[in-house]
Structures are given as structure tokens and as C-alpha cells.
CSV table of C-alpha atoms and ligand atoms in Angstrom, one decimal:
chain,number,residue,atom,x,y,z
A,335,MET,CA,0.0,0.0,0.0
A,336,THR,CA,1.1,3.5,-0.6
A,337,GLY,CA,-0.5,4.5,2.7
A,338,PRO,CA,1.2,7.5,4.2
A,339,GLU,CA,3.9,7.6,1.5
A,340,GLN,CA,4.6,10.9,-0.1
A,341,LYS,CA,2.6,12.1,-3.1
A,342,LEU,CA,3.6,10.4,-6.3
A,343,GLU,CA,5.0,13.3,-8.4
A,344,PRO,CA,8.1,14.2,-10.4
A,345,LYS,CA,10.7,15.7,-8.0
A,346,ASP,CA,12.0,18.5,-10.2
A,347,LEU,CA,9.8,19.5,-13.0
A,348,ALA,CA,12.4,21.3,-15.1
A,349,ALA,CA,14.9,18.4,-14.9
A,350,THR,CA,12.2,15.8,-15.5
A,351,GLY,CA,11.1,17.7,-18.6
A,352,ARG,CA,14.6,17.9,-20.0
A,353,ASN,CA,15.1,14.2,-19.5
A,354,LEU,CA,11.8,13.4,-21.2
A,355,LEU,CA,12.6,15.5,-24.2
A,356,ALA,CA,16.1,14.0,-24.4
A,357,PHE,CA,14.6,10.5,-24.4
A,358,ALA,CA,12.2,11.6,-27.2
A,359,ALA,CA,15.1,13.0,-29.1
A,360,GLU,CA,17.0,9.6,-28.8
A,361,MET,CA,14.0,7.8,-30.4
A,362,TYR,CA,13.0,10.5,-32.9
A,363,PRO,CA,15.3,9.5,-35.8
A,364,ILE,CA,14.2,5.8,-35.9
A,365,CYS,CA,12.0,4.8,-38.8
A,366,ARG,CA,9.2,3.0,-37.0
A,367,SER,CA,6.2,1.2,-38.4
A,368,ILE,CA,3.6,-1.2,-37.1
A,369,THR,CA,6.1,-4.0,-37.6
A,370,GLY,CA,9.8,-4.3,-38.4
A,371,LYS,CA,13.2,-3.3,-37.1
A,372,GLY,CA,12.2,0.3,-36.2
A,373,ILE,CA,9.6,-0.6,-33.6
A,374,ARG,CA,11.9,-3.3,-32.2
A,375,GLN,CA,14.8,-0.9,-31.9
A,376,THR,CA,12.4,1.5,-30.1
A,377,LEU,CA,11.3,-1.1,-27.7
A,378,GLU,CA,14.9,-2.1,-27.0
A,379,THR,CA,15.6,1.6,-26.2
A,380,ILE,CA,12.7,1.7,-23.7
A,381,GLN,CA,14.0,-1.6,-22.3
A,382,ARG,CA,17.1,0.2,-21.1
A,383,GLN,CA,15.0,2.3,-18.8
A,384,ILE,CA,12.3,-0.2,-17.5
A,385,PRO,CA,11.8,-3.9,-17.5
A,386,LEU,CA,10.1,-4.6,-20.8
A,387,GLU,CA,9.1,-8.0,-22.1
A,388,LEU,CA,9.0,-8.2,-25.9
A,389,HIS,CA,6.4,-10.4,-27.5
A,390,HIS,CA,6.6,-11.5,-31.1
A,391,VAL,CA,3.5,-12.6,-33.0
A,392,ASN,CA,3.8,-14.2,-36.4
A,393,SER,CA,2.5,-12.6,-39.6
A,394,GLY,CA,-0.8,-14.3,-40.6
A,395,THR,CA,-1.9,-14.9,-37.0
A,396,GLN,CA,-5.6,-14.4,-36.8
A,397,VAL,CA,-6.6,-11.8,-34.1
A,398,PHE,CA,-10.3,-11.4,-33.9
A,399,ASP,CA,-11.4,-10.1,-37.3
A,400,TRP,CA,-7.9,-9.0,-38.2
A,401,GLU,CA,-4.7,-10.7,-39.3
A,402,VAL,CA,-1.2,-9.8,-38.2
A,403,PRO,CA,0.3,-8.3,-41.4
A,404,GLN,CA,3.6,-9.0,-43.1
A,405,GLU,CA,6.7,-7.4,-41.6
A,406,TRP,CA,7.9,-4.2,-43.3
A,407,ASN,CA,11.5,-3.1,-43.4
A,408,ILE,CA,13.1,-0.4,-45.4
A,409,LYS,CA,16.8,0.4,-46.2
A,410,ASP,CA,16.5,3.3,-48.6
A,411,ALA,CA,14.2,5.2,-50.9
A,412,TYR,CA,14.6,8.1,-53.3
A,413,ILE,CA,13.3,9.9,-56.4
A,414,LYS,CA,16.2,10.9,-58.7
A,415,ASP,CA,15.9,13.4,-61.5
A,416,ALA,CA,17.4,12.9,-65.0
A,417,ALA,CA,20.8,14.3,-63.7
A,418,GLY,CA,20.9,11.7,-60.9
A,419,ASN,CA,20.2,14.1,-58.1
A,420,ARG,CA,18.0,12.8,-55.2
A,421,VAL,CA,15.2,15.2,-55.3
A,422,VAL,CA,13.3,13.3,-52.6
A,423,ASP,CA,15.5,11.4,-50.2
A,424,PHE,CA,14.4,9.0,-47.4
A,425,GLN,CA,17.9,9.4,-45.8
A,426,LYS,CA,16.9,13.1,-45.1
A,427,HIS,CA,13.6,12.3,-43.5
A,428,ASN,CA,11.8,9.0,-43.0
A,429,LEU,CA,8.4,10.6,-43.5
A,430,HIS,CA,9.4,10.9,-47.2
A,431,VAL,CA,8.2,7.4,-47.8
A,432,LEU,CA,4.6,6.3,-47.6
A,433,ASN,CA,4.9,4.0,-44.6
A,434,TYR,CA,4.5,0.3,-45.5
A,435,SER,CA,5.3,1.0,-49.2
A,436,SER,CA,5.9,-2.0,-51.4
A,437,PRO,CA,9.3,-2.2,-53.0
A,438,VAL,CA,9.6,-0.4,-56.4
A,439,HIS,CA,12.3,0.5,-58.8
A,440,GLN,CA,11.1,2.2,-62.0
A,441,THR,CA,11.7,5.1,-64.2
A,442,LEU,CA,8.5,7.2,-64.7
A,443,SER,CA,7.5,10.5,-66.2
A,444,LEU,CA,6.3,13.2,-63.8
A,445,THR,CA,2.7,12.6,-64.9
A,446,GLU,CA,3.0,8.9,-64.1
A,447,LEU,CA,4.7,9.6,-60.8
A,448,ARG,CA,2.2,12.3,-59.6
A,449,PRO,CA,-0.5,9.9,-58.3
A,450,HIS,CA,2.1,8.5,-55.9
A,451,LEU,CA,3.1,11.8,-54.5
A,452,HIS,CA,1.5,13.3,-51.3
A,453,THR,CA,1.9,16.9,-50.2
A,454,ILE,CA,0.1,19.5,-48.0
A,455,PRO,CA,-0.5,22.6,-50.2
A,456,GLU,CA,-1.6,24.7,-47.3
A,457,HIS,CA,1.6,24.1,-45.4
A,458,ALA,CA,4.0,24.1,-48.4
A,459,ASP,CA,7.2,23.4,-46.2
A,460,TRP,CA,5.8,20.4,-44.3
A,461,ILE,CA,6.1,16.7,-45.2
A,462,PRO,CA,2.9,14.8,-44.6
A,463,TYR,CA,2.8,11.4,-42.8
A,464,ARG,CA,0.9,8.8,-44.8
A,465,THR,CA,0.5,5.1,-44.4
A,466,SER,CA,-0.9,2.2,-46.3
A,467,TYR,CA,-0.8,-0.7,-43.9
A,468,TYR,CA,-3.6,-2.9,-45.2
A,469,LYS,CA,-3.5,-2.1,-48.9
A,470,ARG,CA,-0.4,-2.7,-51.1
A,471,ASP,CA,0.7,0.6,-52.4
A,472,TRP,CA,3.8,2.7,-52.7
A,473,GLY,CA,4.4,6.4,-52.6
A,474,PHE,CA,6.4,9.4,-51.5
A,475,CYS,CA,5.5,12.3,-49.2
A,476,LEU,CA,7.2,15.6,-49.9
A,477,THR,CA,6.8,19.3,-49.2
A,478,HIS,CA,4.5,21.0,-51.6
A,479,ASN,CA,7.4,23.3,-52.5
A,480,GLN,CA,9.4,20.3,-53.5
A,481,LEU,CA,6.6,19.1,-55.8
A,482,LEU,CA,6.3,22.5,-57.4
A,483,SER,CA,10.0,22.5,-58.2
A,484,LEU,CA,9.9,19.2,-60.1
A,485,GLN,CA,10.3,19.7,-63.9
A,486,GLU,CA,8.7,17.6,-66.6
A,487,GLY,CA,10.9,14.7,-67.5
A,488,ASN,CA,11.7,11.2,-66.3
A,489,TYR,CA,12.4,10.2,-62.7
A,490,GLU,CA,14.0,7.1,-61.3
A,491,VAL,CA,12.0,6.0,-58.2
A,492,ARG,CA,13.3,3.4,-55.8
A,493,ILE,CA,11.9,2.1,-52.6
A,494,ASP,CA,14.3,-0.5,-51.2
A,495,SER,CA,11.8,-2.1,-48.8
A,496,THR,CA,10.7,-5.6,-47.9
A,497,LEU,CA,7.3,-6.9,-47.0
A,498,GLU,CA,7.7,-10.5,-45.9
A,499,ASP,CA,6.3,-13.0,-43.4
A,500,GLY,CA,7.9,-12.0,-40.1
A,501,GLN,CA,6.6,-10.8,-36.7
A,502,LEU,CA,4.7,-8.1,-35.0
A,503,THR,CA,6.5,-7.0,-31.8
A,504,TYR,CA,5.1,-5.3,-28.8
A,505,GLY,CA,6.5,-4.5,-25.4
A,506,GLU,CA,4.8,-5.2,-22.0
A,507,CYS,CA,6.1,-3.9,-18.6
A,508,PHE,CA,4.3,-5.5,-15.7
A,509,LEU,CA,4.7,-4.2,-12.2
A,510,PRO,CA,3.0,-6.5,-9.7
A,511,GLY,CA,1.1,-5.0,-6.8
A,512,THR,CA,-0.7,-6.4,-3.7
A,513,LEU,CA,-3.9,-6.8,-5.7
A,514,LYS,CA,-4.3,-8.8,-8.9
A,515,ASP,CA,-6.5,-6.0,-10.2
A,516,GLU,CA,-4.7,-4.1,-12.9
A,517,VAL,CA,-4.2,-0.6,-14.2
A,518,LEU,CA,-3.5,-0.5,-17.9
A,519,ILE,CA,-1.4,2.2,-19.5
A,520,SER,CA,-1.2,1.9,-23.3
A,521,VAL,CA,0.8,3.9,-25.9
A,522,HIS,CA,1.5,3.7,-29.6
A,523,ALA,CA,5.1,2.8,-30.6
A,524,CYS,CA,4.6,2.7,-34.3
A,525,HIS,CA,4.9,6.3,-35.6
A,526,PRO,CA,8.2,7.3,-37.3
A,527,SER,CA,9.8,10.7,-36.8
A,528,LEU,CA,6.8,12.4,-35.1
A,529,ALA,CA,7.1,13.8,-31.7
A,530,ASN,CA,3.8,14.7,-30.0
A,531,ASP,CA,2.1,11.8,-31.7
A,532,ASN,CA,3.5,9.6,-30.3
A,533,LEU,CA,7.0,9.9,-28.8
A,534,SER,CA,5.4,12.1,-26.1
A,535,GLY,CA,3.2,9.1,-25.0
A,536,LEU,CA,6.2,6.7,-25.1
A,537,THR,CA,8.4,8.9,-22.9
A,538,VAL,CA,5.7,9.8,-20.4
A,539,ALA,CA,4.6,6.2,-20.1
A,540,THR,CA,8.2,5.0,-19.6
A,541,ALA,CA,8.9,7.6,-17.0
A,542,LEU,CA,5.6,6.7,-15.2
A,543,ALA,CA,6.6,3.1,-15.1
A,544,ALA,CA,10.1,4.0,-13.8
A,545,MET,CA,8.4,6.0,-11.0
A,546,LEU,CA,6.0,3.3,-10.1
A,547,ARG,CA,8.8,0.7,-10.0
A,548,GLU,CA,10.2,2.4,-7.0
A,549,ARG,CA,6.9,2.1,-5.1
A,550,THR,CA,5.1,-0.6,-3.2
A,551,LEU,CA,1.9,-0.8,-5.2
A,552,ARG,CA,-1.7,-1.7,-4.3
A,553,TYR,CA,-2.7,-2.3,-7.9
A,554,SER,CA,-0.7,-4.2,-10.5
A,555,TYR,CA,0.3,-2.1,-13.4
A,556,ARG,CA,0.6,-3.2,-17.1
A,557,PHE,CA,2.2,-0.8,-19.6
A,558,LEU,CA,1.8,-1.7,-23.2
A,559,PHE,CA,4.0,-0.2,-25.9
A,560,ILE,CA,2.2,-1.4,-29.1
A,561,PRO,CA,1.6,-0.6,-32.7
A,562,GLY,CA,-1.6,1.4,-33.2
A,563,THR,CA,-4.9,-0.5,-33.7
A,564,ILE,CA,-3.4,-3.9,-34.7
A,565,GLY,CA,-1.2,-3.9,-31.5
A,566,ALA,CA,-4.2,-3.4,-29.1
A,567,ILE,CA,-6.3,-6.0,-31.1
A,568,THR,CA,-3.4,-8.5,-30.9
A,569,TRP,CA,-2.8,-7.9,-27.2
A,570,LEU,CA,-6.6,-8.3,-26.4
A,571,ALA,CA,-6.8,-11.4,-28.5
A,572,ARG,CA,-3.9,-13.0,-26.7
A,573,ASN,CA,-4.7,-11.8,-23.2
A,574,ARG,CA,-8.4,-12.2,-22.5
A,575,ASP,CA,-7.8,-13.2,-18.9
A,576,ALA,CA,-5.5,-10.3,-18.2
A,577,ALA,CA,-8.0,-8.0,-19.8
A,578,LYS,CA,-10.7,-9.1,-17.3
A,579,ARG,CA,-8.4,-7.9,-14.5
A,580,VAL,CA,-8.1,-4.4,-15.9
A,581,CYS,CA,-10.1,-2.1,-13.6
A,582,HIS,CA,-8.6,1.3,-14.6
A,583,GLY,CA,-6.8,2.3,-17.8
A,584,LEU,CA,-5.4,5.1,-19.8
A,585,VAL,CA,-4.3,5.6,-23.4
A,586,LEU,CA,-1.7,8.4,-23.6
A,587,THR,CA,-1.1,10.4,-26.8
A,588,CYS,CA,-0.1,13.9,-27.8
A,589,VAL,CA,0.9,14.8,-24.3
A,590,GLY,CA,4.0,17.0,-25.1
A,591,ASP,CA,2.6,20.1,-26.9
A,592,ALA,CA,1.8,23.4,-25.2
A,593,GLY,CA,-2.0,23.0,-25.4
A,594,GLY,CA,-4.3,22.4,-22.4
A,595,PHE,CA,-5.3,19.0,-21.3
A,596,HIS,CA,-8.1,16.9,-22.9
A,597,TYR,CA,-9.4,13.8,-21.3
A,598,LYS,CA,-11.7,11.5,-23.3
A,599,LYS,CA,-13.9,9.4,-21.0
A,600,SER,CA,-14.1,5.7,-21.2
A,601,ARG,CA,-17.2,4.1,-22.8
A,602,ARG,CA,-18.7,3.6,-19.3
A,603,GLY,CA,-18.4,7.4,-18.7
A,604,ASP,CA,-18.5,7.1,-14.9
A,605,ALA,CA,-15.6,4.7,-14.3
A,606,GLU,CA,-13.3,5.5,-11.4
A,607,ILE,CA,-10.5,6.5,-13.9
A,608,ASP,CA,-13.0,9.0,-15.4
A,609,ARG,CA,-13.6,10.5,-12.0
A,610,ALA,CA,-10.0,10.4,-11.0
A,611,MET,CA,-9.0,12.2,-14.2
A,612,ALA,CA,-11.7,14.8,-13.7
A,613,GLN,CA,-10.5,15.3,-10.1
A,614,VAL,CA,-6.8,15.8,-11.1
A,615,LEU,CA,-7.7,18.1,-14.1
A,616,LYS,CA,-9.9,20.3,-11.8
A,617,HIS,CA,-7.0,21.0,-9.5
A,618,CYS,CA,-4.0,20.9,-11.9
A,619,GLY,CA,-3.9,24.6,-12.6
A,620,GLU,CA,-3.9,24.2,-16.4
A,621,PRO,CA,-6.8,24.7,-18.8
A,622,SER,CA,-8.6,21.4,-19.4
A,623,GLU,CA,-11.6,19.9,-21.0
A,624,ILE,CA,-13.4,16.6,-20.6
A,625,LEU,CA,-14.7,14.9,-23.7
A,626,GLU,CA,-17.4,12.3,-23.9
A,627,PHE,CA,-16.5,8.8,-25.3
A,628,SER,CA,-16.8,8.3,-29.0
A,629,PRO,CA,-15.8,5.1,-30.9
A,630,TYR,CA,-13.3,7.1,-33.0
A,631,GLY,CA,-9.8,7.8,-31.7
A,632,TYR,CA,-6.9,5.9,-30.4
A,633,ASP,CA,-6.6,2.4,-28.9
A,634,GLU,CA,-9.4,3.1,-26.4
A,635,ARG,CA,-11.5,2.1,-29.4
A,636,GLN,CA,-10.4,-1.5,-29.0
A,637,TYR,CA,-10.3,-1.6,-25.1
A,638,CYS,CA,-13.8,0.0,-25.1
A,639,SER,CA,-15.3,-2.2,-27.8
A,640,PRO,CA,-18.5,-3.8,-26.5
A,641,GLY,CA,-17.0,-7.3,-26.0
A,642,PHE,CA,-14.5,-5.8,-23.5
A,643,ASN,CA,-15.9,-2.5,-22.4
A,644,LEU,CA,-12.9,-1.8,-20.2
A,645,PRO,CA,-12.7,1.4,-18.1
A,646,VAL,CA,-10.0,3.0,-20.3
A,647,GLY,CA,-9.9,6.7,-21.1
A,648,CYS,CA,-7.6,8.7,-23.2
A,649,LEU,CA,-5.4,11.6,-22.1
A,650,MET,CA,-4.2,14.2,-24.6
A,651,ARG,CA,-3.1,17.8,-24.6
A,652,SER,CA,-4.1,19.0,-28.0
A,653,VAL,CA,-6.6,16.6,-29.5
A,654,TRP,CA,-5.1,14.4,-32.2
A,655,GLY,CA,-6.2,15.6,-35.7
A,656,SER,CA,-7.1,19.0,-34.4
A,657,PHE,CA,-3.8,20.8,-34.7
A,658,PRO,CA,-2.2,21.5,-38.1
A,659,GLU,CA,1.1,19.9,-37.2
A,660,TYR,CA,-0.6,16.5,-36.6
A,661,HIS,CA,0.8,13.8,-38.9
A,662,THR,CA,3.3,16.1,-40.5
A,663,SER,CA,7.0,16.9,-40.3
A,664,ALA,CA,6.1,19.9,-38.2
A,665,ASP,CA,5.2,17.5,-35.3
A,666,ASN,CA,8.9,17.5,-34.5
A,667,LEU,CA,11.1,17.9,-31.4
A,668,ASP,CA,10.5,21.7,-31.4
A,669,PHE,CA,6.7,21.1,-31.1
A,670,ILE,CA,7.0,19.2,-27.8
A,671,ARG,CA,8.4,21.1,-24.8
A,672,PRO,CA,10.0,19.9,-21.5
A,673,GLU,CA,7.5,21.5,-19.2
A,674,PRO,CA,4.3,20.2,-20.8
A,675,LEU,CA,5.9,16.7,-20.9
A,676,ALA,CA,6.8,16.9,-17.2
A,677,ARG,CA,3.3,18.3,-16.3
A,678,SER,CA,1.7,15.5,-18.2
A,679,LEU,CA,3.7,13.0,-16.3
A,680,GLY,CA,2.8,14.8,-13.1
A,681,LEU,CA,-0.9,14.6,-14.0
A,682,CYS,CA,-0.7,10.8,-14.7
A,683,ALA,CA,1.1,10.3,-11.4
A,684,ALA,CA,-1.6,12.3,-9.6
A,685,ALA,CA,-4.3,10.1,-11.1
A,686,VAL,CA,-2.4,7.0,-10.1
A,687,ASP,CA,-2.1,8.4,-6.6
A,688,ILE,CA,-5.9,8.7,-6.4
A,689,LEU,CA,-6.4,5.1,-7.6
A,690,GLU,CA,-3.8,3.9,-5.1
A,691,LYS,CA,-5.3,5.9,-2.2
A,692,ASN,CA,-9.0,5.8,-2.9
A,693,ARG,CA,-10.6,3.7,-0.2
A,694,ARG,CA,-13.5,3.7,2.3
A,695,TYR,CA,-13.1,4.4,6.0
A,696,LEU,CA,-15.5,4.0,8.9
A,697,ASN,CA,-15.8,6.8,11.5
A,698,GLN,CA,-15.2,5.3,14.9
A,699,ASN,CA,-16.8,8.2,16.7
A,700,PRO,CA,-19.9,8.8,14.6
A,701,CYS,CA,-22.2,10.3,17.2
A,702,CYS,CA,-21.5,14.0,17.0
A,703,GLU,CA,-18.1,15.3,16.1
A,704,PRO,CA,-15.2,14.0,18.0
A,705,GLN,CA,-13.4,16.7,19.9
A,706,LEU,CA,-10.4,17.4,17.6
A,707,GLY,CA,-8.8,19.9,19.9
A,708,LYS,CA,-8.0,17.5,22.7
A,709,ARG,CA,-6.4,15.2,20.1
A,710,ASN,CA,-4.3,18.1,18.9
A,711,LEU,CA,-6.1,17.8,15.5
A,712,TYR,CA,-7.6,21.3,15.4
A,713,ARG,CA,-4.4,22.8,14.0
A,714,ALA,CA,-2.6,22.7,10.7
A,715,THR,CA,-0.1,19.9,10.2
A,716,GLY,CA,0.7,20.1,6.5
A,717,GLY,CA,1.5,22.8,4.0
A,718,GLY,CA,-2.1,23.8,3.2
A,719,SER,CA,-4.2,26.4,4.9
A,720,ILE,CA,-5.6,25.7,8.3
A,721,HIS,CA,-9.1,26.2,6.9
A,722,GLU,CA,-8.7,23.7,4.2
A,723,GLU,CA,-7.0,21.1,6.5
A,724,ILE,CA,-9.7,21.3,9.2
A,725,ASN,CA,-12.4,21.4,6.6
A,726,ALA,CA,-11.1,18.3,5.0
A,727,ARG,CA,-11.0,16.5,8.3
A,728,LEU,CA,-14.6,17.4,9.0
A,729,TRP,CA,-15.7,16.2,5.5
A,730,VAL,CA,-13.8,12.9,5.9
A,731,LEU,CA,-15.3,12.3,9.4
A,732,ASN,CA,-18.8,13.1,8.3
A,733,PHE,CA,-18.8,11.0,5.2
A,734,SER,CA,-16.7,8.0,6.4
A,735,ASP,CA,-19.9,6.1,7.0
A,736,GLY,CA,-18.7,3.0,5.1
A,737,GLU,CA,-20.5,4.1,2.0
A,738,HIS,CA,-18.4,6.9,0.6
A,739,SER,CA,-14.9,6.6,-0.8
A,740,LEU,CA,-12.4,9.3,-0.4
A,741,LEU,CA,-12.9,10.2,-4.1
A,742,ASP,CA,-16.7,10.5,-3.4
A,743,ILE,CA,-15.8,12.9,-0.5
A,744,ALA,CA,-13.4,14.9,-2.6
A,745,GLU,CA,-16.1,15.3,-5.3
A,746,ARG,CA,-18.8,16.3,-2.9
A,747,SER,CA,-16.7,18.7,-0.8
A,748,GLY,CA,-14.9,20.3,-3.8
A,749,LEU,CA,-11.6,19.9,-2.0
A,750,PRO,CA,-8.6,18.4,-3.7
A,751,PHE,CA,-8.3,14.6,-3.3
A,752,THR,CA,-4.8,15.2,-1.8
A,753,ALA,CA,-6.3,17.2,1.1
A,754,ILE,CA,-9.0,14.6,1.7
A,755,SER,CA,-6.6,11.6,1.6
A,756,SER,CA,-4.1,13.4,3.9
A,757,ALA,CA,-6.9,14.2,6.4
A,758,ALA,CA,-8.0,10.5,6.3
A,759,GLU,CA,-4.4,9.3,6.9
A,760,LEU,CA,-4.1,11.6,9.9
A,761,LEU,CA,-7.5,10.7,11.4
A,762,ALA,CA,-6.8,7.0,10.9
A,763,THR,CA,-3.4,7.4,12.7
A,764,ASN,CA,-5.3,8.9,15.5
A,765,GLY,CA,-7.8,6.1,15.8
A,766,LEU,CA,-10.8,8.0,14.6
A,767,LEU,CA,-11.1,6.1,11.3
A,768,VAL,CA,-10.7,2.5,10.3
A,769,ASP,CA,-9.9,1.4,6.7
A,770,ILE,CA,-12.7,-0.9,5.5
A,771,SER,CA,-11.9,-1.0,1.8
B,1005,LIG,ZN1,-1.0,9.1,-35.4
């Protein structure tokens, strides 16, 4: 039990932020996809920070209505003009290739090449991120300015990739607690050089696992580092028993930009994680918005599919798809910042703190208020105001009737959960409450 332990939070926000950004920068250049060497290299990088078990699932494996695809790997890709200059070069940016492109080596006219070229005319200096996982195709992504500079003539196009039977790899970090009940934290590990979506999620989840590892935990924690969609489907297909033990869960994505927080509720809408997130957002001091569940989004789509209906929500800063940098080369290491990364980690830690400490107590002196003064409890003991501390003690005493949890009391009183749980710990130490959870 965490019990009277300190609040779970990053010690030094600035240093934590710098470390998170440095870790994102280490993984940024890797050309990731839903399968292949890039995602494996990424998982091995994470493995140097936390205990991560890698699972390999063969191509062709049936996972519910889906099939694990062939493994994609790429060495090089380019478009060369008639003079032999690389006018589009995978070596300069891995977004230049349509992710999962089939191999190709041809000479084409510009007219023949054009249907295979993807640009963003309204952001003429940005490279778009495009994929074709489940339909065989090839293509290049380039800046619109690059496209405009291409002269009529013939171009040599080469994508030196392989699509072969291989394996899908995902990473799982399991931290056992006193309870078999699990908290699931799930992040994508499949995007190439894109920072907010999803290196921010990878770095925050890794740091959270590293923090929790140092703790004695009530719940067991399972961190999944998986390729988008197919990874969650594969994990759920292979872990139906573990899925039944998930009682709280979070998908993390886009948590490193300067935007305010957005929390998308689980399909249940009133799960404890939904209430814990609402509680931490209310008191985090940053702008935030709570969004209702919809079946469109990240991997909460799979966890919240009706056959599972797990209590899993999704934490974001800017909402995916809503910011212009999303899925472009402008979602780079300058777009994520140390402080928002560190504050996102702090928010996740605060939510975990609520899950760990939320319990029910029974007031041992329920007939009228106990006399706090004679127990030396009518004075401040922590860093908060006397008014808030005394108020929290009275709320906890009044509602510790065996029915209300500390989170119920925090919600009803409007006081921060931290004030309520500190009050409960103090009152329990003084024999006025008994933990009945
Ligand atoms: Zn994405």
C-alpha cells in the first residue's frame, strides 16, 4: 500500500522535462512502423529504462477479425531526376516514404509519378505522414514546394523495402502490486519521426513506469508499448484473462505540446478512472476539457469495444487531428516542450495516486463530532491552509460512513483529493477512522 507515503510526483519539473525531451530525441530518428526493425529498436531503447518484455507474433496470425500483417522493413528510398540528383530522399527524413510502401524500382514520367506523391498545399514546407498498412501501395511524401520544383521529365523511383512474413512485436512492462486487479497504460510505438504523436506518449509512459517501479503498489500495473490498432487488437486477442483484471486504464497520446489537457472518458463514462482524471484536471492549474466517449480515436476504441468495455480513457493535450502539425514533419522535437511533458507525467502520477489511495473508511466516533482539539487535530499539520485542512478532516469524518470513498468525498466537498486523503491518513493514525476498503 502507498498509505502514508509521499505524493507520487516528479521531483524536479524542469529536470524531468529535460530528461523526457532528451529521451524523445533519442528515439526520434528511428523509422518506426507497425512491424519491423524500427519498432523493435524503439522497444529495446525503452528496455534500457524499464523492465520490458518483448512479444513476437507471427504474420498471418488471426486476431479477432484481423490478421497480423507481413513485416515491413526499409533500407533506402529516393526519387532521382534525370541528372541523378536525389530530389526526394528517405535518408533526409523518414516521412518521405509512404509508410509500408511495397518495393519499387522504375523510371516514370512526372505525370505517371504524380498519383504516388503526397503533399500538403496549405503548409508548403511540411512533409505529410501517410501510411498504407492494409492495402499494397507505394508512394512518397514531400513538401508542396518540392513538388512545385519538379520539372517535366523522367524520374528514377526506388523504394528498397521488404514486405515478408515475419513478426509483429510489442512490449509489455508488468509491475505487480498487492492486488491482482490491474491498471493498464497503453501507448503507440509505431509512428516514425513524429514527436507529439507519439513519442510524447512513449516517454511519459516510460517515466511513469520508472516512478511506479520504486513504489510498493496496491494495484498491479501493465504498460503496453504497441503498434496502433493492430497492437491493441493483438494484445486483447492473446490476453483475454488479463483484460478481465483491468479495472482502470489510460491511453496516452499527444501529451507533449503546449496545449491544455483533454481527457476523453471511457465508454462507461463514470468509471473510477474517469472520475480520478476529472479530479486531477480540476486541480491541476492548467486549462482542461473533458470529452465524452466516441468510438473514434486511439486504442481506447479497442479496449472499449463492447466485447471488452474496459474502463479505459484517453489523455491528450491538443486533441489528435485538431492541430495543423498533426501527422506532418512539423510535429517535430520543437513542437514538444519539456514543461508540458513533465506536467503530463505529473498529471498521470496524480491520477495513479488517487487510484492507489482511494478507499473507504469508517468513522469510529460517529455520534456527534469527535473533539479534535483534545487530540491536537484542530491545527494545521501540513502545508495547506488551516481552513482547508480542518475542513477536509470534518468532511472525511462526516462521510466516512462505510458508503463513501475518499474520491466521493473529494467530489462532494470540492476539496482536492490530496487534502482529503491526507486528512484520512491523519484521522486513521489517531484512531478516529478504520480502513474498511
Ligand atoms: Zn497518429
